[in-house]
Short mmCIF file of C-alpha atoms in Angstrom, two decimals:
data_model
loop_
_atom_site.label_atom_id
_atom_site.label_comp_id
_atom_site.label_asym_id
_atom_site.label_seq_id
_atom_site.Cartn_x
_atom_site.Cartn_y
_atom_site.Cartn_z
CA MET A 1 -0.07 -0.20 0.13
CA SER A 2 1.53 3.53 -0.94
CA ARG A 3 -1.07 6.49 -0.68
CA LEU A 4 -0.42 10.58 -0.74
CA GLN A 5 -0.61 12.10 2.16
CA LEU A 6 -1.76 15.96 3.08
CA ALA A 7 -1.42 17.60 5.80
CA LEU A 8 -3.05 20.96 6.14
CA ASN A 9 -3.33 23.87 8.37
CA VAL A 10 -6.90 24.51 9.10
CA ASP A 11 -8.14 27.40 11.58
CA ASP A 12 -11.43 25.23 13.36
CA LEU A 13 -10.65 21.45 13.63
CA GLU A 14 -14.68 20.99 13.88
CA THR A 15 -15.58 23.20 11.92
CA SER A 16 -13.17 20.86 8.86
CA ILE A 17 -14.08 17.79 10.26
CA ALA A 18 -17.24 17.93 9.67
CA PHE A 19 -16.35 19.19 5.86
CA TYR A 20 -13.78 16.76 4.91
CA SER A 21 -16.20 14.37 6.53
CA THR A 22 -19.12 15.27 3.77
CA LEU A 23 -16.54 15.23 0.99
CA PHE A 24 -15.10 12.04 1.13
CA GLY A 25 -17.87 10.07 2.74
CA THR A 26 -15.39 8.71 5.70
CA GLU A 27 -15.28 9.73 9.52
CA PRO A 28 -11.55 10.14 10.53
CA HIS A 29 -9.25 7.66 11.31
CA LYS A 30 -7.76 9.58 14.16
CA ILE A 31 -8.63 12.35 16.32
CA ARG A 32 -7.00 13.69 18.89
CA PRO A 33 -6.48 17.15 20.43
CA GLY A 34 -6.01 20.02 17.44
CA TYR A 35 -5.18 16.62 15.15
CA ALA A 36 -7.02 14.47 12.82
CA ASN A 37 -6.32 12.31 10.46
CA PHE A 38 -8.38 10.47 7.67
CA ALA A 39 -7.59 7.17 6.13
CA VAL A 40 -9.90 8.12 2.64
CA ALA A 41 -9.88 4.51 0.60
CA GLU A 42 -10.88 6.60 -3.24
CA PRO A 43 -8.90 8.44 -3.79
CA PRO A 44 -6.37 6.86 -2.03
CA LEU A 45 -5.35 9.79 1.00
CA LYS A 46 -4.24 10.25 3.99
CA LEU A 47 -5.64 13.07 4.86
CA VAL A 48 -4.60 15.33 8.16
CA LEU A 49 -6.14 18.09 9.67
CA ILE A 50 -3.77 20.39 12.20
CA GLU A 51 -5.52 22.80 13.96
CA ASN A 52 -3.08 26.05 13.44
CA ALA A 53 -5.31 28.93 14.42
CA GLY A 54 -4.65 32.01 11.58
CA HIS A 55 -2.27 29.48 9.17
CA GLY A 56 -5.61 28.03 8.04
CA GLY A 57 -5.78 26.89 4.76
CA SER A 58 -2.32 26.53 3.43
CA ILE A 59 -0.15 23.25 3.33
CA ASN A 60 1.45 21.86 6.14
CA HIS A 61 3.25 19.18 4.68
CA LEU A 62 3.02 16.42 1.67
CA GLY A 63 4.49 12.98 2.25
CA VAL A 64 3.95 9.20 1.09
CA GLU A 65 3.06 6.94 3.18
CA VAL A 66 4.21 3.23 2.16
CA SER A 67 3.77 -0.35 3.72
CA ASP A 68 6.87 -0.91 5.76
CA VAL A 69 9.93 0.27 6.66
CA ASP A 70 11.51 -2.14 4.04
CA THR A 71 10.32 0.54 1.51
CA VAL A 72 11.58 3.34 3.76
CA ASP A 73 14.58 2.40 3.24
CA SER A 74 14.48 1.55 -0.80
CA GLU A 75 12.93 4.97 -1.22
CA LEU A 76 15.79 6.75 1.00
CA THR A 77 18.27 4.46 -1.24
CA ARG A 78 16.31 5.31 -4.56
CA LEU A 79 16.09 9.23 -3.70
CA ALA A 80 19.96 9.38 -2.40
CA ALA A 81 21.30 8.18 -5.54
CA ALA A 82 19.32 10.67 -7.88
CA GLY A 83 21.17 13.21 -5.58
CA PHE A 84 18.15 14.28 -3.56
CA ALA A 85 19.38 15.49 -0.07
CA THR A 86 17.45 13.85 3.32
CA THR A 87 16.81 13.83 6.97
CA GLU A 88 16.21 10.81 8.64
CA GLU A 89 13.93 10.00 11.78
CA ARG A 90 13.62 6.72 12.82
CA ASP A 91 11.64 5.07 15.81
CA THR A 92 10.27 8.79 15.96
CA THR A 93 6.49 9.79 17.34
CA CYS A 94 4.93 11.88 15.17
CA CYS A 95 1.14 12.98 14.81
CA TYR A 96 0.25 9.78 17.39
CA ALA A 97 1.92 7.31 15.67
CA LYS A 98 5.83 5.62 16.03
CA GLN A 99 7.18 5.98 12.46
CA ASP A 100 9.94 5.79 10.67
CA LYS A 101 10.48 8.10 7.67
CA PHE A 102 13.02 10.68 6.22
CA TRP A 103 12.30 14.43 4.74
CA VAL A 104 13.51 15.07 1.22
CA GLN A 105 15.12 18.41 1.89
CA GLY A 106 15.76 21.21 -1.06
CA THR A 107 12.62 20.65 -3.00
CA PRO A 108 12.39 23.65 -5.57
CA ASP A 109 9.55 25.49 -4.09
CA GLY A 110 9.55 24.79 -0.47
CA GLU A 111 7.83 22.16 0.07
CA ARG A 112 8.31 19.62 2.90
CA TRP A 113 7.91 15.56 1.25
CA GLU A 114 8.35 13.03 3.75
CA VAL A 115 8.24 9.30 3.06
CA TYR A 116 7.58 7.50 6.37
CA THR A 117 5.17 4.42 7.39
CA ILE A 118 3.60 3.90 11.00
CA THR A 119 5.64 1.07 13.13
CA ASP A 120 2.40 1.54 15.97
CA ASP A 121 0.45 3.74 17.59
CA ALA A 122 1.54 6.47 19.94
CA PRO A 123 -0.90 6.81 23.26
CA ALA A 124 -3.62 9.82 22.88
CA GLN A 125 -1.91 11.52 25.94
CA SER A 126 1.12 11.71 24.33
CA ALA A 127 2.15 15.80 23.97
CA PRO A 128 1.01 17.35 20.98
CA GLU A 129 3.07 19.69 18.57
CA PRO A 130 3.55 22.75 20.13
CA ALA A 131 0.63 25.40 18.27
CA GLY A 132 2.28 27.08 14.94
CA GLU A 133 5.26 23.91 14.30
CA ALA A 134 4.56 21.50 11.73
CA CYS A 135 2.90 17.77 13.34
CA CYS A 136 5.86 16.14 12.14
CA ALA A 137 8.73 18.58 11.77
#
């Protein structure tokens, strides 16, 4: 399984959850304080909403969710061979999930891309990221 991830900053989480639930015909997969994500089957999409008042309507970051750590590693190797700079994060907790991932550095227009896999859920009591910072900085 691979699917694109779109992480959006939103001004009001509840309003955004209601809108995207209707738009994609599905309820959120996970809701936490200031955070929600949707596992949309069609089109295959991981939609992440990050409450960030005053920045609503902007992209927080983009990503590709892959099925396992081996795929993260093979993509890291492929992109490094192509000359892309990357920053690895192994066994990290982000967006209320344990992940192995890397970030692609130096994109032409400054957007942030991550390639990641979820290795385990993280408890709801995990501290949320500070307001104004990316969920997956």
